C-alpha positions as a LaTeX table, in Angstrom:
\begin{tabular}{lrrr}
\hline
Residue & $x$ (\AA) & $y$ (\AA) & $z$ (\AA) \\
\hline
Met1 & 24.76 & 2.89 & 11.25 \\
Ala2 & 23.55 & 1.95 & 14.71 \\
Leu3 & 22.03 & 5.42 & 15.16 \\
Ala4 & 20.16 & 5.14 & 11.85 \\
Phe5 & 18.90 & 1.70 & 12.91 \\
Val6 & 17.49 & 3.07 & 16.18 \\
Ala7 & 15.98 & 6.09 & 14.43 \\
Met8 & 14.20 & 3.95 & 11.84 \\
Thr9 & 12.86 & 1.65 & 14.56 \\
Val10 & 11.49 & 4.55 & 16.62 \\
Leu11 & 10.04 & 6.18 & 13.49 \\
Leu12 & 8.14 & 3.13 & 12.31 \\
Gly13 & 6.94 & 2.32 & 15.83 \\
Ser14 & 5.61 & 5.83 & 16.35 \\
Leu15 & 3.94 & 5.95 & 12.93 \\
Leu16 & 2.20 & 2.64 & 13.39 \\
Val17 & 1.01 & 3.60 & 16.87 \\
Val18 & $-0.34$ & 6.92 & 15.57 \\
Ala19 & $-2.16$ & 5.11 & 12.80 \\
Phe20 & $-4.38$ & 3.30 & 15.26 \\
Val21 & $-5.01$ & 5.87 & 18.01 \\
Met22 & $-7.99$ & 8.22 & 18.09 \\
Pro23 & $-6.97$ & 11.52 & 19.72 \\
Pro24 & $-9.43$ & 13.13 & 22.15 \\
Lys25 & $-11.08$ & 16.38 & 21.11 \\
Glu26 & $-10.93$ & 19.64 & 23.05 \\
Asp27 & $-14.18$ & 21.32 & 23.99 \\
His28 & $-14.70$ & 25.08 & 24.13 \\
Gln29 & $-13.94$ & 25.14 & 27.86 \\
Gly30 & $-10.50$ & 23.65 & 27.27 \\
Gly31 & $-11.22$ & 20.26 & 28.83 \\
Pro32 & $-10.85$ & 17.07 & 26.82 \\
Thr33 & $-14.05$ & 15.42 & 25.65 \\
Val34 & $-14.29$ & 12.04 & 24.00 \\
Asp35 & $-17.05$ & 10.93 & 21.67 \\
Pro36 & $-18.86$ & 7.83 & 22.91 \\
Ile37 & $-16.90$ & 4.80 & 21.67 \\
Tyr38 & $-18.58$ & 1.44 & 21.30 \\
Asp39 & $-17.13$ & $-1.94$ & 20.51 \\
Gln40 & $-19.05$ & $-3.31$ & 17.52 \\
His41 & $-17.59$ & $-6.82$ & 17.60 \\
Arg42 & $-21.02$ & $-8.34$ & 18.16 \\
Cys43 & $-22.25$ & $-6.56$ & 14.99 \\
Gln44 & $-19.28$ & $-7.56$ & 12.92 \\
Lys45 & $-20.90$ & $-10.32$ & 10.87 \\
Asp46 & $-23.78$ & $-8.15$ & 9.66 \\
Glu47 & $-21.54$ & $-5.20$ & 8.84 \\
Leu48 & $-18.64$ & $-6.97$ & 7.12 \\
Pro49 & $-19.92$ & $-6.38$ & 3.56 \\
Ser50 & $-20.19$ & $-2.64$ & 4.20 \\
Ile51 & $-16.78$ & $-2.52$ & 5.92 \\
Arg52 & $-15.19$ & $-4.52$ & 3.11 \\
Arg53 & $-16.51$ & $-2.08$ & 0.50 \\
Ser54 & $-15.30$ & 0.92 & 2.50 \\
Leu55 & $-11.80$ & $-0.51$ & 2.87 \\
Leu56 & $-11.59$ & $-1.29$ & $-0.84$ \\
Arg57 & $-12.54$ & 2.30 & $-1.65$ \\
Ala58 & $-9.90$ & 3.56 & 0.79 \\
Leu59 & $-7.32$ & 1.42 & $-1.06$ \\
Asn60 & $-8.52$ & 2.76 & $-4.43$ \\
Leu61 & $-9.52$ & $-0.76$ & $-5.48$ \\
Gln62 & $-12.68$ & $-1.64$ & $-7.36$ \\
Val63 & $-12.34$ & $-5.38$ & $-6.71$ \\
Glu64 & $-10.15$ & $-7.60$ & $-4.59$ \\
Pro65 & $-7.10$ & $-9.11$ & $-6.30$ \\
Gln66 & $-8.01$ & $-12.62$ & $-7.38$ \\
Leu67 & $-5.36$ & $-14.99$ & $-6.03$ \\
Pro68 & $-5.40$ & $-18.72$ & $-5.25$ \\
Met69 & $-6.43$ & $-19.56$ & $-1.72$ \\
Gly70 & $-4.00$ & $-20.74$ & 0.94 \\
Gln71 & $-0.73$ & $-19.76$ & $-0.77$ \\
Leu72 & 0.09 & $-16.41$ & 0.82 \\
Ala73 & 1.10 & $-17.71$ & 4.26 \\
Pro74 & 4.78 & $-18.37$ & 3.37 \\
Ile75 & 5.04 & $-14.94$ & 1.73 \\
Arg76 & 3.60 & $-13.29$ & 4.84 \\
Glu77 & 6.15 & $-15.16$ & 6.95 \\
Gln78 & 8.90 & $-14.02$ & 4.58 \\
Trp79 & 7.72 & $-10.43$ & 5.10 \\
Lys80 & 7.77 & $-10.76$ & 8.89 \\
His81 & 11.22 & $-12.36$ & 8.88 \\
Thr82 & 12.59 & $-9.65$ & 6.56 \\
Phe83 & 11.14 & $-6.85$ & 8.65 \\
Ser84 & 12.60 & $-8.37$ & 11.78 \\
Ala85 & 15.98 & $-8.76$ & 10.06 \\
Ile86 & 16.19 & $-5.06$ & 9.23 \\
Gly87 & 15.50 & $-4.16$ & 12.83 \\
His88 & 11.78 & $-3.38$ & 12.95 \\
Arg89 & 9.18 & $-4.86$ & 15.19 \\
Ser90 & 6.27 & $-5.51$ & 12.84 \\
Lys91 & 3.67 & $-7.90$ & 14.19 \\
Gly92 & 1.26 & $-7.17$ & 11.40 \\
Ser93 & $-1.74$ & $-6.25$ & 13.52 \\
Ala94 & $-3.23$ & $-3.28$ & 15.23 \\
Pro95 & $-3.62$ & $-3.15$ & 19.02 \\
Ser96 & $-6.83$ & $-4.83$ & 20.07 \\
Asp97 & $-9.65$ & $-2.74$ & 21.45 \\
Asn98 & $-10.43$ & $-2.72$ & 25.14 \\
Ser99 & $-13.92$ & $-2.72$ & 26.55 \\
Pro100 & $-16.28$ & $-0.04$ & 25.23 \\
Glu101 & $-15.75$ & 3.49 & 26.50 \\
Val102 & $-18.47$ & 6.07 & 27.09 \\
Ala103 & $-17.82$ & 9.79 & 27.33 \\
Pro104 & $-18.39$ & 11.31 & 30.79 \\
Gly105 & $-21.88$ & 12.58 & 31.43 \\
Val106 & $-23.71$ & 10.72 & 28.69 \\
Gly107 & $-24.58$ & 7.55 & 30.57 \\
Asn108 & $-28.03$ & 8.70 & 31.70 \\
Ser109 & $-28.87$ & 10.78 & 28.63 \\
Thr110 & $-31.59$ & 9.86 & 26.17 \\
Asp111 & $-30.39$ & 12.40 & 23.58 \\
Leu112 & $-28.71$ & 11.24 & 20.42 \\
Lys113 & $-24.93$ & 11.55 & 20.49 \\
Cys114 & $-22.29$ & 11.29 & 17.79 \\
Cys115 & $-20.86$ & 7.86 & 18.45 \\
Gln116 & $-17.67$ & 6.22 & 17.27 \\
Leu117 & $-18.54$ & 2.66 & 16.35 \\
Val118 & $-15.30$ & 0.70 & 16.48 \\
Ser119 & $-14.62$ & $-2.73$ & 14.99 \\
Gln120 & $-11.37$ & $-4.66$ & 15.00 \\
Ile121 & $-11.48$ & $-6.64$ & 11.75 \\
Ser122 & $-8.98$ & $-9.38$ & 10.93 \\
Leu123 & $-7.95$ & $-10.46$ & 7.44 \\
Glu124 & $-9.73$ & $-13.76$ & 8.03 \\
Asp125 & $-12.94$ & $-11.88$ & 8.88 \\
Leu126 & $-12.67$ & $-9.96$ & 5.60 \\
Gly127 & $-11.64$ & $-13.01$ & 3.58 \\
Trp128 & $-8.51$ & $-11.11$ & 2.55 \\
Asp129 & $-5.84$ & $-13.41$ & 3.99 \\
Asn130 & $-5.12$ & $-14.71$ & 0.46 \\
Trp131 & $-3.84$ & $-11.31$ & $-0.82$ \\
Val132 & $-3.11$ & $-8.83$ & 2.00 \\
Ile133 & 0.30 & $-9.26$ & 3.64 \\
Tyr134 & 0.25 & $-6.38$ & 6.14 \\
Pro135 & $-1.47$ & $-5.49$ & 8.42 \\
Glu136 & $-3.22$ & $-8.58$ & 9.77 \\
Ser137 & $-6.16$ & $-6.57$ & 11.08 \\
Phe138 & $-7.79$ & $-3.16$ & 10.65 \\
Arg139 & $-9.35$ & $-0.91$ & 13.27 \\
Val140 & $-12.46$ & 0.48 & 11.60 \\
Val141 & $-14.20$ & 3.54 & 13.07 \\
Arg142 & $-17.58$ & 4.68 & 11.79 \\
Cys143 & $-19.56$ & 7.73 & 12.84 \\
Ala144 & $-23.29$ & 7.60 & 13.56 \\
Pro145 & $-25.87$ & 9.32 & 15.79 \\
Cys146 & $-26.93$ & 6.96 & 18.55 \\
Asn147 & $-28.55$ & 6.75 & 21.93 \\
Pro148 & $-25.67$ & 5.94 & 24.33 \\
Asn149 & $-28.00$ & 3.71 & 26.33 \\
Asn150 & $-29.10$ & 1.72 & 23.28 \\
Val151 & $-26.37$ & 1.37 & 20.68 \\
Arg152 & $-27.58$ & $-0.81$ & 17.82 \\
Cys153 & $-25.71$ & $-2.45$ & 15.03 \\
Leu154 & $-25.43$ & $-0.48$ & 11.83 \\
Ala155 & $-26.90$ & $-2.50$ & 9.00 \\
His156 & $-26.47$ & 0.52 & 6.71 \\
Pro157 & $-24.01$ & 3.41 & 6.44 \\
Pro158 & $-24.52$ & 6.19 & 9.03 \\
Ser159 & $-26.21$ & 8.42 & 6.44 \\
Ala160 & $-29.09$ & 5.92 & 6.31 \\
Val161 & $-29.89$ & 6.31 & 10.03 \\
Asn162 & $-33.42$ & 7.62 & 10.43 \\
Asp163 & $-32.98$ & 10.98 & 12.11 \\
Ser164 & $-33.16$ & 14.68 & 11.37 \\
Pro165 & $-30.70$ & 16.04 & 8.79 \\
Ser166 & $-29.24$ & 18.54 & 11.23 \\
Gln167 & $-28.24$ & 15.79 & 13.64 \\
Leu168 & $-26.78$ & 13.66 & 10.83 \\
Gln169 & $-24.75$ & 16.55 & 9.48 \\
Cys170 & $-23.15$ & 17.01 & 12.87 \\
Cys171 & $-21.78$ & 13.50 & 13.07 \\
Glu172 & $-19.02$ & 12.84 & 10.62 \\
Pro173 & $-15.30$ & 12.01 & 10.50 \\
Thr174 & $-13.16$ & 14.78 & 11.99 \\
Ser175 & $-9.82$ & 13.02 & 11.81 \\
Lys176 & $-8.25$ & 10.41 & 9.57 \\
Glu177 & $-4.98$ & 8.53 & 9.70 \\
Thr178 & $-3.05$ & 6.93 & 6.86 \\
Val179 & $-2.62$ & 3.21 & 7.48 \\
Pro180 & 0.08 & 1.48 & 5.40 \\
Val181 & $-0.92$ & $-1.68$ & 3.54 \\
Val182 & 1.20 & $-4.25$ & 1.69 \\
Tyr183 & $-0.47$ & $-6.76$ & $-0.62$ \\
Met184 & 0.18 & $-9.01$ & $-3.61$ \\
Asp185 & $-1.61$ & $-8.66$ & $-6.93$ \\
Glu186 & $-2.38$ & $-11.15$ & $-9.69$ \\
Leu187 & 1.02 & $-10.64$ & $-11.36$ \\
Ser188 & 2.86 & $-11.58$ & $-8.14$ \\
Ser189 & 3.91 & $-7.96$ & $-7.63$ \\
Leu190 & 4.27 & $-6.65$ & $-4.09$ \\
Val191 & 2.22 & $-3.46$ & $-3.74$ \\
Ile192 & 2.89 & $-0.83$ & $-1.07$ \\
Ser193 & $-0.28$ & 1.20 & $-0.65$ \\
Ser194 & $-2.16$ & 3.04 & 2.09 \\
Ala195 & $-5.69$ & 3.71 & 3.26 \\
Ala196 & $-7.01$ & 6.84 & 4.97 \\
Leu197 & $-9.20$ & 5.50 & 7.79 \\
Thr198 & $-11.45$ & 7.45 & 10.15 \\
Arg199 & $-10.08$ & 7.90 & 13.66 \\
Ala200 & $-12.48$ & 10.41 & 15.30 \\
Cys201 & $-16.03$ & 11.70 & 14.87 \\
Gly202 & $-17.84$ & 14.92 & 15.60 \\
Cys203 & $-19.12$ & 18.16 & 14.05 \\
Gly204 & $-17.40$ & 19.78 & 11.12 \\
Pro205 & $-15.28$ & 18.25 & 8.38 \\
Gly206 & $-12.05$ & 18.34 & 10.36 \\
Asn207 & $-9.00$ & 16.80 & 8.68 \\
Thr208 & $-10.85$ & 14.37 & 6.45 \\
Asn209 & $-9.36$ & 15.40 & 3.11 \\
Lys210 & $-12.78$ & 15.23 & 1.43 \\
Asp211 & $-11.60$ & 17.39 & $-1.45$ \\
Leu212 & $-8.87$ & 14.94 & $-2.39$ \\
Ser213 & $-11.27$ & 12.85 & $-4.47$ \\
Leu214 & $-11.42$ & 15.79 & $-6.88$ \\
Val215 & $-7.65$ & 15.88 & $-7.41$ \\
Leu216 & $-6.62$ & 14.24 & $-10.66$ \\
Val217 & $-3.14$ & 15.14 & $-11.82$ \\
Ala218 & $-1.82$ & 13.96 & $-15.18$ \\
Val219 & 1.70 & 13.04 & $-14.08$ \\
Gly220 & 2.36 & 10.71 & $-17.00$ \\
Thr221 & 1.01 & 9.77 & $-20.39$ \\
Met222 & $-0.33$ & 6.44 & $-19.19$ \\
Glu223 & $-3.55$ & 6.35 & $-17.19$ \\
Cys224 & $-4.96$ & 3.13 & $-15.84$ \\
Thr225 & $-8.35$ & 2.34 & $-17.36$ \\
Glu226 & $-10.90$ & $-0.29$ & $-16.46$ \\
Gln227 & $-9.76$ & $-2.48$ & $-19.34$ \\
Glu228 & $-6.12$ & $-2.32$ & $-18.25$ \\
Ser229 & $-6.92$ & $-3.12$ & $-14.63$ \\
Leu230 & $-8.71$ & $-6.41$ & $-15.17$ \\
Ile231 & $-7.09$ & $-9.84$ & $-15.04$ \\
Gln232 & $-8.99$ & $-12.48$ & $-16.99$ \\
Glu233 & $-8.32$ & $-15.49$ & $-14.78$ \\
Ile234 & $-7.07$ & $-16.39$ & $-11.32$ \\
Pro235 & $-3.44$ & $-17.55$ & $-11.49$ \\
Ser236 & $-3.02$ & $-21.21$ & $-10.60$ \\
Ser237 & $-0.07$ & $-20.51$ & $-8.31$ \\
Met238 & 1.81 & $-17.66$ & $-6.70$ \\
Val239 & 5.50 & $-16.91$ & $-7.21$ \\
Met240 & 7.59 & $-16.43$ & $-4.09$ \\
Pro241 & 9.32 & $-13.03$ & $-4.23$ \\
Thr242 & 13.11 & $-13.08$ & $-4.32$ \\
Gln243 & 14.72 & $-12.03$ & $-1.07$ \\
Cys244 & 16.11 & $-8.92$ & $-2.78$ \\
Leu245 & 12.59 & $-7.87$ & $-3.77$ \\
Met246 & 11.29 & $-8.48$ & $-0.26$ \\
Asp247 & 14.21 & $-6.59$ & 1.30 \\
Cys248 & 13.59 & $-3.61$ & $-0.98$ \\
Thr249 & 9.85 & $-3.73$ & $-0.22$ \\
Ala250 & 10.51 & $-3.55$ & 3.52 \\
Leu251 & 13.02 & $-0.71$ & 3.16 \\
Thr252 & 10.78 & 1.21 & 0.76 \\
Phe253 & 7.79 & 0.68 & 3.06 \\
Thr254 & 9.73 & 2.45 & 5.84 \\
Lys255 & 10.90 & 5.33 & 3.65 \\
Lys256 & 7.40 & 5.79 & 2.22 \\
Leu257 & 6.10 & 6.32 & 5.76 \\
Glu258 & 9.00 & 8.62 & 6.65 \\
Leu259 & 8.52 & 10.84 & 3.58 \\
Gly260 & 4.72 & 10.82 & 3.59 \\
Asp261 & 4.77 & 9.52 & 0.02 \\
Thr262 & 1.18 & 9.02 & $-1.17$ \\
Arg263 & 2.02 & 7.01 & $-4.27$ \\
Asn264 & 1.26 & 3.33 & $-4.73$ \\
Ile265 & 4.48 & 1.41 & $-5.34$ \\
Arg266 & 4.66 & $-1.94$ & $-7.14$ \\
Leu267 & 7.73 & $-4.18$ & $-7.12$ \\
Thr268 & 7.82 & $-6.99$ & $-9.69$ \\
Asp269 & 10.42 & $-9.73$ & $-10.12$ \\
Ser270 & 11.72 & $-10.47$ & $-13.62$ \\
Thr271 & 11.61 & $-13.69$ & $-15.57$ \\
Glu272 & 14.89 & $-14.99$ & $-17.01$ \\
Glu273 & 15.46 & $-15.90$ & $-20.65$ \\
Glu274 & 18.52 & $-16.66$ & $-22.81$ \\
His275 & 19.44 & $-14.50$ & $-25.82$ \\
Arg276 & 22.74 & $-14.91$ & $-27.68$ \\
Asn277 & 24.29 & $-16.74$ & $-24.74$ \\
Leu278 & 23.43 & $-13.87$ & $-22.42$ \\
Lys279 & 20.70 & $-13.76$ & $-19.80$ \\
Glu280 & 17.78 & $-11.50$ & $-20.44$ \\
Tyr281 & 15.50 & $-10.25$ & $-17.67$ \\
Cys282 & 11.96 & $-9.49$ & $-18.79$ \\
Trp283 & 8.67 & $-8.03$ & $-17.57$ \\
Pro284 & 5.28 & $-7.72$ & $-19.27$ \\
Val285 & 4.60 & $-4.43$ & $-21.04$ \\
Asp286 & 1.06 & $-4.80$ & $-19.65$ \\
Leu287 & 1.22 & $-3.24$ & $-16.18$ \\
Lys288 & $-1.24$ & $-4.11$ & $-13.43$ \\
Cys289 & $-2.73$ & $-0.99$ & $-11.88$ \\
Asn290 & $-5.85$ & 0.42 & $-10.26$ \\
Val291 & $-8.47$ & 2.39 & $-12.14$ \\
Gly292 & $-7.71$ & 6.12 & $-12.00$ \\
Glu293 & $-4.00$ & 5.73 & $-11.26$ \\
His294 & $-1.36$ & 7.42 & $-13.40$ \\
Leu295 & 2.04 & 5.87 & $-14.01$ \\
Gln296 & 4.48 & 8.43 & $-12.66$ \\
Arg297 & 7.89 & 6.71 & $-12.73$ \\
Ala298 & 9.29 & 3.29 & $-13.63$ \\
Phe299 & 12.71 & 1.93 & $-12.66$ \\
Val300 & 14.67 & $-1.25$ & $-13.17$ \\
Val301 & 16.62 & $-2.03$ & $-10.01$ \\
Val302 & 19.80 & $-4.10$ & $-10.37$ \\
Pro303 & 20.40 & $-5.62$ & $-6.92$ \\
Val304 & 24.12 & $-5.32$ & $-6.27$ \\
Asp305 & 26.01 & $-4.16$ & $-3.21$ \\
Pro306 & 26.45 & $-0.42$ & $-3.91$ \\
Ser307 & 29.53 & $-0.35$ & $-1.68$ \\
Val308 & 31.21 & $-2.87$ & $-4.02$ \\
Val309 & 29.73 & $-2.14$ & $-7.45$ \\
Ala310 & 29.21 & 1.31 & $-8.98$ \\
His311 & 27.03 & 1.97 & $-11.99$ \\
Glu312 & 30.19 & 2.54 & $-14.06$ \\
His313 & 30.99 & $-1.15$ & $-13.61$ \\
Leu314 & 27.81 & $-2.27$ & $-15.40$ \\
Ala315 & 26.27 & $-1.81$ & $-18.82$ \\
Val316 & 22.50 & $-2.22$ & $-18.69$ \\
Lys317 & 20.84 & $-2.40$ & $-22.10$ \\
Ser318 & 17.23 & $-2.77$ & $-23.14$ \\
Thr319 & 16.76 & $-5.42$ & $-25.83$ \\
Ala320 & 12.98 & $-5.29$ & $-26.33$ \\
Pro321 & 10.67 & $-3.71$ & $-27.33$ \\
Val322 & 13.34 & $-1.07$ & $-28.09$ \\
Val323 & 17.13 & $-1.38$ & $-28.10$ \\
Gly324 & 19.20 & 1.09 & $-26.12$ \\
Thr325 & 21.46 & 1.72 & $-23.15$ \\
Leu326 & 19.89 & 2.61 & $-19.80$ \\
Ser327 & 21.33 & 5.31 & $-17.54$ \\
Ala328 & 21.67 & 5.01 & $-13.78$ \\
His329 & 19.42 & 7.38 & $-11.83$ \\
Gly330 & 19.59 & 8.68 & $-8.27$ \\
Asp331 & 15.83 & 9.21 & $-7.83$ \\
Pro332 & 13.42 & 8.50 & $-6.29$ \\
Ala333 & 14.31 & 9.05 & $-2.64$ \\
Thr334 & 11.57 & 6.64 & $-1.59$ \\
Leu335 & 13.63 & 3.73 & $-2.92$ \\
Ala336 & 16.42 & 2.85 & $-0.49$ \\
Asp337 & 19.99 & 2.86 & $-1.80$ \\
Asp338 & 20.40 & $-0.66$ & $-0.44$ \\
Cys339 & 17.86 & $-1.89$ & $-2.99$ \\
Gly340 & 20.50 & $-1.62$ & $-5.72$ \\
Ile341 & 21.36 & 0.56 & $-8.70$ \\
Arg342 & 18.31 & 2.23 & $-10.31$ \\
Tyr343 & 17.79 & 2.73 & $-14.04$ \\
Glu344 & 14.83 & 4.81 & $-15.17$ \\
Val345 & 12.62 & 3.18 & $-17.80$ \\
Thr346 & 9.59 & 5.48 & $-17.60$ \\
Pro347 & 9.94 & 6.63 & $-21.25$ \\
Ile348 & 9.94 & 3.01 & $-22.42$ \\
Tyr349 & 6.63 & 2.25 & $-20.67$ \\
Gln350 & 5.08 & 5.53 & $-21.75$ \\
Ser351 & 6.10 & 4.98 & $-25.39$ \\
Thr352 & 4.63 & 1.46 & $-25.36$ \\
Ser353 & 1.29 & 2.43 & $-23.76$ \\
Glu354 & $-0.42$ & 1.84 & $-27.11$ \\
Ser355 & 0.88 & $-1.77$ & $-27.07$ \\
Met356 & $-1.08$ & $-2.69$ & $-23.95$ \\
Gly357 & $-2.91$ & $-5.99$ & $-24.27$ \\
Lys358 & $-0.64$ & $-7.37$ & $-27.01$ \\
Gly359 & 1.43 & $-9.59$ & $-24.73$ \\
Leu360 & 4.75 & $-7.81$ & $-25.39$ \\
Ser361 & 7.70 & $-7.97$ & $-23.02$ \\
Phe362 & 10.25 & $-5.41$ & $-21.89$ \\
Cys363 & 13.70 & $-7.03$ & $-21.55$ \\
Ile364 & 17.19 & $-5.98$ & $-20.44$ \\
Gln365 & 20.67 & $-7.44$ & $-20.29$ \\
Val366 & 23.26 & $-6.69$ & $-17.59$ \\
Val367 & 26.90 & $-6.88$ & $-18.66$ \\
Ala368 & 29.94 & $-6.27$ & $-16.43$ \\
Gln369 & 32.24 & $-3.61$ & $-17.89$ \\
Gln370 & 35.18 & $-5.08$ & $-15.99$ \\
Pro371 & 35.90 & $-8.28$ & $-14.05$ \\
Leu372 & 34.02 & $-8.30$ & $-10.77$ \\
Ser373 & 34.63 & $-10.30$ & $-7.62$ \\
Arg374 & 32.11 & $-12.86$ & $-6.47$ \\
Asp375 & 30.72 & $-10.25$ & $-4.07$ \\
Gly376 & 30.18 & $-7.94$ & $-7.04$ \\
Met377 & 27.84 & $-10.28$ & $-8.89$ \\
Leu378 & 24.08 & $-9.78$ & $-8.91$ \\
Lys379 & 22.57 & $-10.75$ & $-5.58$ \\
Cys380 & 19.27 & $-11.57$ & $-7.31$ \\
Pro381 & 17.73 & $-11.03$ & $-10.74$ \\
Pro382 & 16.79 & $-7.37$ & $-11.45$ \\
Phe383 & 13.27 & $-6.26$ & $-10.58$ \\
Leu384 & 10.91 & $-3.54$ & $-11.78$ \\
Val385 & 9.57 & $-0.76$ & $-9.55$ \\
Thr386 & 6.66 & 1.37 & $-10.75$ \\
Leu387 & 5.28 & 4.39 & $-8.90$ \\
Trp388 & 1.63 & 5.31 & $-9.42$ \\
Gln389 & $-0.18$ & 8.50 & $-8.45$ \\
Pro390 & $-3.69$ & 7.68 & $-7.17$ \\
Ser391 & $-6.43$ & 10.04 & $-8.31$ \\
Ala392 & $-7.60$ & 10.51 & $-4.70$ \\
Ala393 & $-4.28$ & 11.64 & $-3.21$ \\
Gln394 & $-2.19$ & 14.78 & $-3.27$ \\
Pro395 & 0.62 & 14.53 & $-5.86$ \\
Met396 & 4.06 & 13.71 & $-4.49$ \\
Arg397 & 6.58 & 16.33 & $-5.54$ \\
Glu398 & 9.54 & 14.75 & $-7.28$ \\
Gly399 & 11.89 & 17.04 & $-5.43$ \\
Gly400 & 10.95 & 15.14 & $-2.28$ \\
Gly401 & 11.24 & 11.68 & $-3.70$ \\
\hline
\end{tabular}
């Protein structure tokens, strides 16, 4: 157990460091060369709208989730405390940039160079501190031809710089890193997503995954449309996630990084109701998603201690919109075993896709098949986990998670 703890800590630390480091390029003579790097903090105010749009596109979002202001702080603190409790050092921000760096030999040149324009943008700068939980800042790198002796702020994307096409074509992203992001949507779901952000500039496409925007894999019968993605009004308040949901989010966040899982993962607490003297746990049939996503898998997670309670000890039944018995499922690998016992409900959501927008609920009951000790009771109400395949990412093979 201690070895696994250390391994997970080292893994997450190394991944997060990699996500914010721009590797130097090798020139044809074998020596390292670094594109000119310039701190754009002084330009930040003028460029924020453009940066905000770029980050939203990287997150596969058309608009920012509309949440009430000033209510996310306790949830962000809950996230930090939970991450610390499971042994990770997560401070929620990228390393700050040092003073601007200039590649050797370009200081006295008047020729245009391919420059890396770097900005360290906080959630407060973006106005996103009411919905993004992690990270607390982004390191944004943009590529543009510039005169190293006179670097100006970019009021427009690099393609709008007035220069010859040949020079513009030779200044583009050559390397991107996947930066993990955790945020809350309008239904109080915790969403584990990621954004591919530029880390280096130069000639040639490099590892930019430009062709990924053309990948659209039908991995389920339900595709998110514009109508399904919109929420009519801003909720008046936010619901604090249960500790079980937050624990599972932190564990799944780590495994998602470890496995290179490109899917967006949403975790949603249930609401409790009474039916025939038994508790029912319910979720809306209407699922919040991003335009272009496909629902790949859906699971109900019953948060019990798996070392105390096996799935044979419980009977989990759906009561609405269809009646039936759910079967325990070992997949997906991205969900940690410590989250609880998983029951696949993908067919239920796929069969009810035509009922979207009608306000229906999906409900279950959990019944013990035999007397259980106090330690064997539910630690928290069950929660729903849905896995979505973004249109702009390579499909995750189910054999790997």
